PDB file of C-alpha atoms in Angstrom:
ATOM      1  CA  MET A   1     -12.585  10.798  26.103  1.00 42.00           C
ATOM      2  CA  THR A   2     -12.547   8.243  28.789  1.00 43.00           C
ATOM      3  CA  ASP A   3     -10.163   7.848  31.761  1.00 43.00           C
ATOM      4  CA  ASP A   4      -9.232   4.406  30.823  1.00 45.00           C
ATOM      5  CA  LEU A   5      -7.492   5.180  27.634  1.00 38.00           C
ATOM      6  CA  PRO A   6      -3.660   6.226  27.952  1.00 41.00           C
ATOM      7  CA  SER A   7      -2.861   9.754  27.048  1.00 42.00           C
ATOM      8  CA  ARG A   8      -0.083  10.593  24.681  1.00 41.00           C
ATOM      9  CA  SER A   9       3.129  11.395  26.398  1.00 38.00           C
ATOM     10  CA  PRO A  10       4.121  15.196  25.966  1.00 39.00           C
ATOM     11  CA  ASP A  11       7.577  14.330  24.839  1.00 43.00           C
ATOM     12  CA  ILE A  12       6.401  12.132  21.902  1.00 39.00           C
ATOM     13  CA  PRO A  13       5.802  14.213  18.793  1.00 47.00           C
ATOM     14  CA  PRO A  14       2.265  13.923  17.353  1.00 49.00           C
ATOM     15  CA  GLU A  15       1.817  11.435  14.480  1.00 56.00           C
ATOM     16  CA  ARG A  16       2.312  13.041  11.070  1.00 65.00           C
ATOM     17  CA  ILE A  17      -1.198  13.035   9.497  1.00 66.00           C
ATOM     18  CA  ALA A  18      -2.071  13.395   5.822  1.00 61.00           C
ATOM     19  CA  THR A  19      -5.618  13.777   4.276  1.00 56.00           C
ATOM     20  CA  ILE A  20      -6.584  11.407   1.289  1.00 57.00           C
ATOM     21  CA  ALA A  21     -10.160  12.105   0.009  1.00 55.00           C
ATOM     22  CA  GLY A  22     -10.856  13.896   3.182  1.00 57.00           C
ATOM     23  CA  VAL A  23      -9.860  10.928   5.427  1.00 55.00           C
ATOM     24  CA  PRO A  24      -7.005  11.534   7.757  1.00 63.00           C
ATOM     25  CA  VAL A  25      -4.158   8.928   7.413  1.00 70.00           C
ATOM     26  CA  THR A  26      -0.857   8.813   9.126  1.00 79.00           C
ATOM     27  CA  ILE A  27       2.250   9.079   7.085  1.00 82.00           C
ATOM     28  CA  ALA A  28       3.271   5.582   8.714  1.00 84.00           C
ATOM     29  CA  ALA A  29       0.136   3.946   7.339  1.00 84.00           C
ATOM     30  CA  MET A  30       0.859   5.345   3.882  1.00 88.00           C
ATOM     31  CA  PHE A  31       4.349   3.917   4.036  1.00 91.00           C
ATOM     32  CA  ALA A  32       3.005   0.649   4.833  1.00 90.00           C
ATOM     33  CA  VAL A  33       0.443   0.571   2.076  1.00 90.00           C
ATOM     34  CA  ALA A  34       3.248   1.592  -0.258  1.00 92.00           C
ATOM     35  CA  MET A  35       5.320  -1.270   0.929  1.00 93.00           C
ATOM     36  CA  ILE A  36       2.560  -3.715   0.502  1.00 91.00           C
ATOM     37  CA  VAL A  37       1.829  -2.633  -2.969  1.00 92.00           C
ATOM     38  CA  LEU A  38       5.702  -3.101  -3.761  1.00 93.00           C
ATOM     39  CA  ALA A  39       5.662  -6.411  -2.130  1.00 88.00           C
ATOM     40  CA  LEU A  40       2.711  -7.471  -4.487  1.00 86.00           C
ATOM     41  CA  ILE A  41       4.555  -6.210  -7.532  1.00 88.00           C
ATOM     42  CA  GLY A  42       7.512  -8.361  -6.538  1.00 84.00           C
ATOM     43  CA  ALA A  43       5.395 -11.304  -5.746  1.00 79.00           C
ATOM     44  CA  GLY A  44       3.810 -10.981  -9.368  1.00 80.00           C
ATOM     45  CA  ALA A  45       7.384 -10.665 -10.872  1.00 80.00           C
ATOM     46  CA  THR A  46       8.623 -13.616  -9.022  1.00 73.00           C
ATOM     47  CA  LEU A  47       5.751 -15.847 -10.033  1.00 72.00           C
ATOM     48  CA  ALA A  48       6.037 -14.908 -13.603  1.00 75.00           C
ATOM     49  CA  ASN A  49       9.774 -15.719 -13.357  1.00 69.00           C
ATOM     50  CA  VAL A  50      10.702 -12.538 -15.200  1.00 70.00           C
ATOM     51  CA  SER A  51      14.430 -11.864 -15.418  1.00 74.00           C
ATOM     52  CA  TRP A  52      14.399  -8.741 -13.310  1.00 80.00           C
ATOM     53  CA  ALA A  53      12.500 -10.355 -10.407  1.00 75.00           C
ATOM     54  CA  GLU A  54      15.660 -11.318  -8.388  1.00 72.00           C
ATOM     55  CA  LYS A  55      17.092  -7.759  -8.943  1.00 79.00           C
ATOM     56  CA  TYR A  56      13.731  -6.389  -7.781  1.00 84.00           C
ATOM     57  CA  TRP A  57      14.027  -7.829  -4.411  1.00 80.00           C
ATOM     58  CA  LEU A  58      17.499  -6.363  -4.084  1.00 82.00           C
ATOM     59  CA  TRP A  59      16.158  -2.973  -5.004  1.00 88.00           C
ATOM     60  CA  LEU A  60      13.340  -3.275  -2.355  1.00 90.00           C
ATOM     61  CA  VAL A  61      15.930  -3.491   0.532  1.00 91.00           C
ATOM     62  CA  PRO A  62      17.093   0.137   0.156  1.00 93.00           C
ATOM     63  CA  VAL A  63      13.546   1.314  -0.686  1.00 95.00           C
ATOM     64  CA  PHE A  64      12.045  -0.412   2.429  1.00 95.00           C
ATOM     65  CA  GLY A  65      15.023   0.649   4.412  1.00 95.00           C
ATOM     66  CA  LEU A  66      14.586   4.347   3.441  1.00 95.00           C
ATOM     67  CA  ILE A  67      10.969   4.047   4.167  1.00 95.00           C
ATOM     68  CA  CYS A  68      11.441   2.677   7.599  1.00 94.00           C
ATOM     69  CA  THR A  69      14.225   5.169   8.398  1.00 94.00           C
ATOM     70  CA  ALA A  70      12.021   8.095   7.180  1.00 93.00           C
ATOM     71  CA  ALA A  71       9.260   6.567   9.505  1.00 91.00           C
ATOM     72  CA  ALA A  72      11.709   6.521  12.420  1.00 92.00           C
ATOM     73  CA  TRP A  73      12.919  10.160  11.618  1.00 91.00           C
ATOM     74  CA  MET A  74       9.294  11.436  11.414  1.00 87.00           C
ATOM     75  CA  ARG A  75       8.508   9.644  14.752  1.00 85.00           C
ATOM     76  CA  THR A  76      11.450  11.200  16.726  1.00 85.00           C
ATOM     77  CA  GLY A  77      12.346  14.236  14.657  1.00 84.00           C
ATOM     78  CA  THR A  78      16.028  13.814  15.317  1.00 86.00           C
ATOM     79  CA  LEU A  79      18.870  11.582  14.565  1.00 88.00           C
ATOM     80  CA  ASP A  80      18.538   9.286  17.550  1.00 91.00           C
ATOM     81  CA  ARG A  81      18.917   5.660  18.407  1.00 93.00           C
ATOM     82  CA  THR A  82      15.772   4.667  16.656  1.00 91.00           C
ATOM     83  CA  VAL A  83      16.923   6.223  13.304  1.00 93.00           C
ATOM     84  CA  ILE A  84      20.331   4.742  13.703  1.00 94.00           C
ATOM     85  CA  ARG A  85      19.004   1.335  14.573  1.00 94.00           C
ATOM     86  CA  GLN A  86      16.683   1.314  11.344  1.00 95.00           C
ATOM     87  CA  VAL A  87      19.706   2.277   9.190  1.00 95.00           C
ATOM     88  CA  LEU A  88      21.797  -0.654  10.668  1.00 95.00           C
ATOM     89  CA  HIS A  89      18.868  -3.058  10.553  1.00 95.00           C
ATOM     90  CA  TRP A  90      18.338  -2.452   6.843  1.00 95.00           C
ATOM     91  CA  LEU A  91      22.055  -2.380   6.132  1.00 95.00           C
ATOM     92  CA  ALA A  92      22.251  -5.875   7.794  1.00 95.00           C
ATOM     93  CA  VAL A  93      19.312  -7.149   5.656  1.00 94.00           C
ATOM     94  CA  GLY A  94      20.876  -5.776   2.419  1.00 91.00           C
ATOM     95  CA  VAL A  95      24.283  -7.386   3.092  1.00 92.00           C
ATOM     96  CA  THR A  96      22.685 -10.710   3.836  1.00 90.00           C
ATOM     97  CA  ILE A  97      20.708 -10.587   0.636  1.00 86.00           C
ATOM     98  CA  ALA A  98      23.875  -9.517  -1.302  1.00 85.00           C
ATOM     99  CA  ILE A  99      25.782 -12.418  -0.034  1.00 84.00           C
ATOM    100  CA  ASP A 100      22.819 -14.706  -1.046  1.00 80.00           C
ATOM    101  CA  PHE A 101      23.144 -13.273  -4.644  1.00 76.00           C
ATOM    102  CA  SER A 102      26.914 -13.012  -4.783  1.00 78.00           C
ATOM    103  CA  PHE A 103      27.773 -16.331  -3.352  1.00 75.00           C
ATOM    104  CA  PHE A 104      25.048 -18.865  -3.638  1.00 70.00           C
ATOM    105  CA  ARG A 105      23.319 -17.707  -6.797  1.00 67.00           C
ATOM    106  CA  ARG A 106      26.438 -17.031  -8.871  1.00 68.00           C
ATOM    107  CA  SER A 107      28.122 -20.292  -7.538  1.00 70.00           C
ATOM    108  CA  GLY A 108      25.122 -22.345  -9.000  1.00 69.00           C
ATOM    109  CA  GLU A 109      23.985 -23.593  -5.598  1.00 68.00           C
ATOM    110  CA  GLN A 110      20.597 -21.666  -6.060  1.00 68.00           C
ATOM    111  CA  THR A 111      18.378 -21.215  -8.986  1.00 68.00           C
ATOM    112  CA  SER A 112      17.082 -17.646  -9.792  1.00 67.00           C
ATOM    113  CA  ILE A 113      13.597 -18.404  -8.341  1.00 69.00           C
ATOM    114  CA  THR A 114      15.171 -19.948  -5.110  1.00 75.00           C
ATOM    115  CA  THR A 115      17.398 -16.776  -4.740  1.00 73.00           C
ATOM    116  CA  SER A 116      14.216 -14.670  -5.105  1.00 75.00           C
ATOM    117  CA  LEU A 117      12.429 -16.681  -2.611  1.00 79.00           C
ATOM    118  CA  SER A 118      15.233 -16.570  -0.085  1.00 84.00           C
ATOM    119  CA  SER A 119      15.531 -12.733  -0.640  1.00 83.00           C
ATOM    120  CA  MET A 120      11.784 -12.491  -0.025  1.00 84.00           C
ATOM    121  CA  LEU A 121      12.148 -14.445   3.247  1.00 90.00           C
ATOM    122  CA  LEU A 122      15.056 -12.169   4.434  1.00 92.00           C
ATOM    123  CA  LEU A 123      13.025  -9.004   3.429  1.00 92.00           C
ATOM    124  CA  ALA A 124       9.994 -10.514   5.294  1.00 94.00           C
ATOM    125  CA  LEU A 125      12.118 -10.982   8.453  1.00 95.00           C
ATOM    126  CA  GLY A 126      13.412  -7.371   8.077  1.00 95.00           C
ATOM    127  CA  CYS A 127       9.871  -6.023   7.831  1.00 95.00           C
ATOM    128  CA  LEU A 128       8.551  -8.141  10.655  1.00 95.00           C
ATOM    129  CA  LEU A 129      11.387  -6.791  12.919  1.00 95.00           C
ATOM    130  CA  ALA A 130      10.800  -3.208  11.887  1.00 94.00           C
ATOM    131  CA  GLY A 131       7.216  -3.914  12.710  1.00 92.00           C
ATOM    132  CA  ILE A 132       8.266  -5.174  16.167  1.00 93.00           C
ATOM    133  CA  HIS A 133      10.667  -2.341  16.956  1.00 91.00           C
ATOM    134  CA  LEU A 134       9.035   0.676  14.977  1.00 90.00           C
ATOM    135  CA  GLU A 135       5.741   0.533  13.566  1.00 87.00           C
ATOM    136  CA  TRP A 136       3.215  -2.195  13.750  1.00 87.00           C
ATOM    137  CA  SER A 137       1.880  -1.996  10.257  1.00 88.00           C
ATOM    138  CA  PHE A 138       5.368  -2.761   8.967  1.00 93.00           C
ATOM    139  CA  ALA A 139       4.943  -6.244  10.544  1.00 93.00           C
ATOM    140  CA  LEU A 140       1.957  -6.809   8.245  1.00 91.00           C
ATOM    141  CA  VAL A 141       4.268  -6.245   5.244  1.00 91.00           C
ATOM    142  CA  GLY A 142       6.477  -8.922   6.579  1.00 94.00           C
ATOM    143  CA  ILE A 143       3.611 -11.316   7.096  1.00 92.00           C
ATOM    144  CA  LEU A 144       2.425 -10.725   3.535  1.00 89.00           C
ATOM    145  CA  LEU A 145       6.048 -11.275   2.152  1.00 90.00           C
ATOM    146  CA  LEU A 146       6.179 -14.644   4.242  1.00 90.00           C
ATOM    147  CA  ALA A 147       2.803 -15.651   2.837  1.00 86.00           C
ATOM    148  CA  THR A 148       3.900 -14.852  -0.675  1.00 84.00           C
ATOM    149  CA  ALA A 149       7.050 -16.814  -0.417  1.00 85.00           C
ATOM    150  CA  ILE A 150       5.185 -20.000   0.784  1.00 86.00           C
ATOM    151  CA  VAL A 151       2.559 -19.672  -1.925  1.00 83.00           C
ATOM    152  CA  VAL A 152       5.156 -19.044  -4.674  1.00 78.00           C
ATOM    153  CA  ALA A 153       7.069 -21.950  -3.449  1.00 78.00           C
ATOM    154  CA  VAL A 154       4.275 -24.517  -2.743  1.00 80.00           C
ATOM    155  CA  ALA A 155       1.098 -23.721  -4.474  1.00 72.00           C
ATOM    156  CA  GLN A 156       1.468 -20.994  -7.183  1.00 67.00           C
ATOM    157  CA  GLU A 157      -2.243 -21.656  -8.114  1.00 71.00           C
ATOM    158  CA  TYR A 158      -3.317 -19.785  -5.001  1.00 71.00           C
ATOM    159  CA  MET A 159      -1.523 -16.567  -5.820  1.00 72.00           C
ATOM    160  CA  ALA A 160      -4.838 -14.769  -6.148  1.00 74.00           C
ATOM    161  CA  LEU A 161      -5.223 -15.392  -2.289  1.00 78.00           C
ATOM    162  CA  VAL A 162      -1.930 -13.499  -1.791  1.00 78.00           C
ATOM    163  CA  ILE A 163      -3.406 -10.528  -3.698  1.00 80.00           C
ATOM    164  CA  VAL A 164      -6.595 -10.610  -1.692  1.00 83.00           C
ATOM    165  CA  LEU A 165      -4.471 -10.834   1.532  1.00 85.00           C
ATOM    166  CA  GLY A 166      -2.478  -7.792   0.361  1.00 85.00           C
ATOM    167  CA  MET A 167      -5.732  -5.895  -0.108  1.00 85.00           C
ATOM    168  CA  LEU A 168      -6.976  -7.039   3.243  1.00 88.00           C
ATOM    169  CA  LEU A 169      -3.846  -5.826   4.864  1.00 87.00           C
ATOM    170  CA  ILE A 170      -4.112  -2.524   3.260  1.00 85.00           C
ATOM    171  CA  VAL A 171      -7.581  -2.123   4.706  1.00 85.00           C
ATOM    172  CA  ALA A 172      -6.246  -3.557   8.092  1.00 86.00           C
ATOM    173  CA  VAL A 173      -3.536  -0.782   8.137  1.00 85.00           C
ATOM    174  CA  LEU A 174      -5.933   2.034   7.297  1.00 82.00           C
ATOM    175  CA  ILE A 175      -8.553   0.945   9.915  1.00 82.00           C
ATOM    176  CA  GLY A 176      -5.889  -0.093  12.424  1.00 81.00           C
ATOM    177  CA  GLN A 177      -4.106   3.308  12.258  1.00 76.00           C
ATOM    178  CA  HIS A 178      -7.540   4.941  12.688  1.00 72.00           C
ATOM    179  CA  VAL A 179      -8.254   2.918  15.800  1.00 76.00           C
ATOM    180  CA  VAL A 180      -4.785   3.351  17.268  1.00 70.00           C
ATOM    181  CA  ARG A 181      -4.868   7.126  16.740  1.00 67.00           C
ATOM    182  CA  LYS A 182      -8.268   7.242  18.586  1.00 71.00           C
ATOM    183  CA  TRP A 183      -6.967   5.064  21.352  1.00 73.00           C
ATOM    184  CA  MET A 184      -3.999   7.149  21.775  1.00 66.00           C
ATOM    185  CA  ARG A 185      -5.849  10.417  22.163  1.00 64.00           C
TER     186      ARG A 185
END
């Protein structure tokens, strides 16, 4: 270990580590990978314009909220400001998406696909902010959701690129968590 790398503060609990096929992976990285996979499923459903796509984005808000809150809880080990902020953060995202569905979709101001896209954008913003305030890899999920919304809205024929981007982000999360862990030692 070199002297130019920062040492971990003794009051910060160590990262929770799991082993997959003998490779150590942080729990936060596994959460981010799960979020990326769920985002790709939603993108496919939105692109296919299936009837349950708009409900899927509503369903993802509490799922992503629980994932981020669990990550905050695992990081702190207690019900502190970080955990409470994640709960409030995701409640705000959920209420905003519910208003979008309740008022704009039901009033006829938005089509089903438009409501799905706006929900995807709100979810992307929620993930980006969770990445800024909690865990960097969650911001990658937000970037994927943003790219997906743009591709679905503008150039659906490039959806394969979104899937490739999703796979690249999974690799980035796994490699990034390894690099960050080594750097923090």
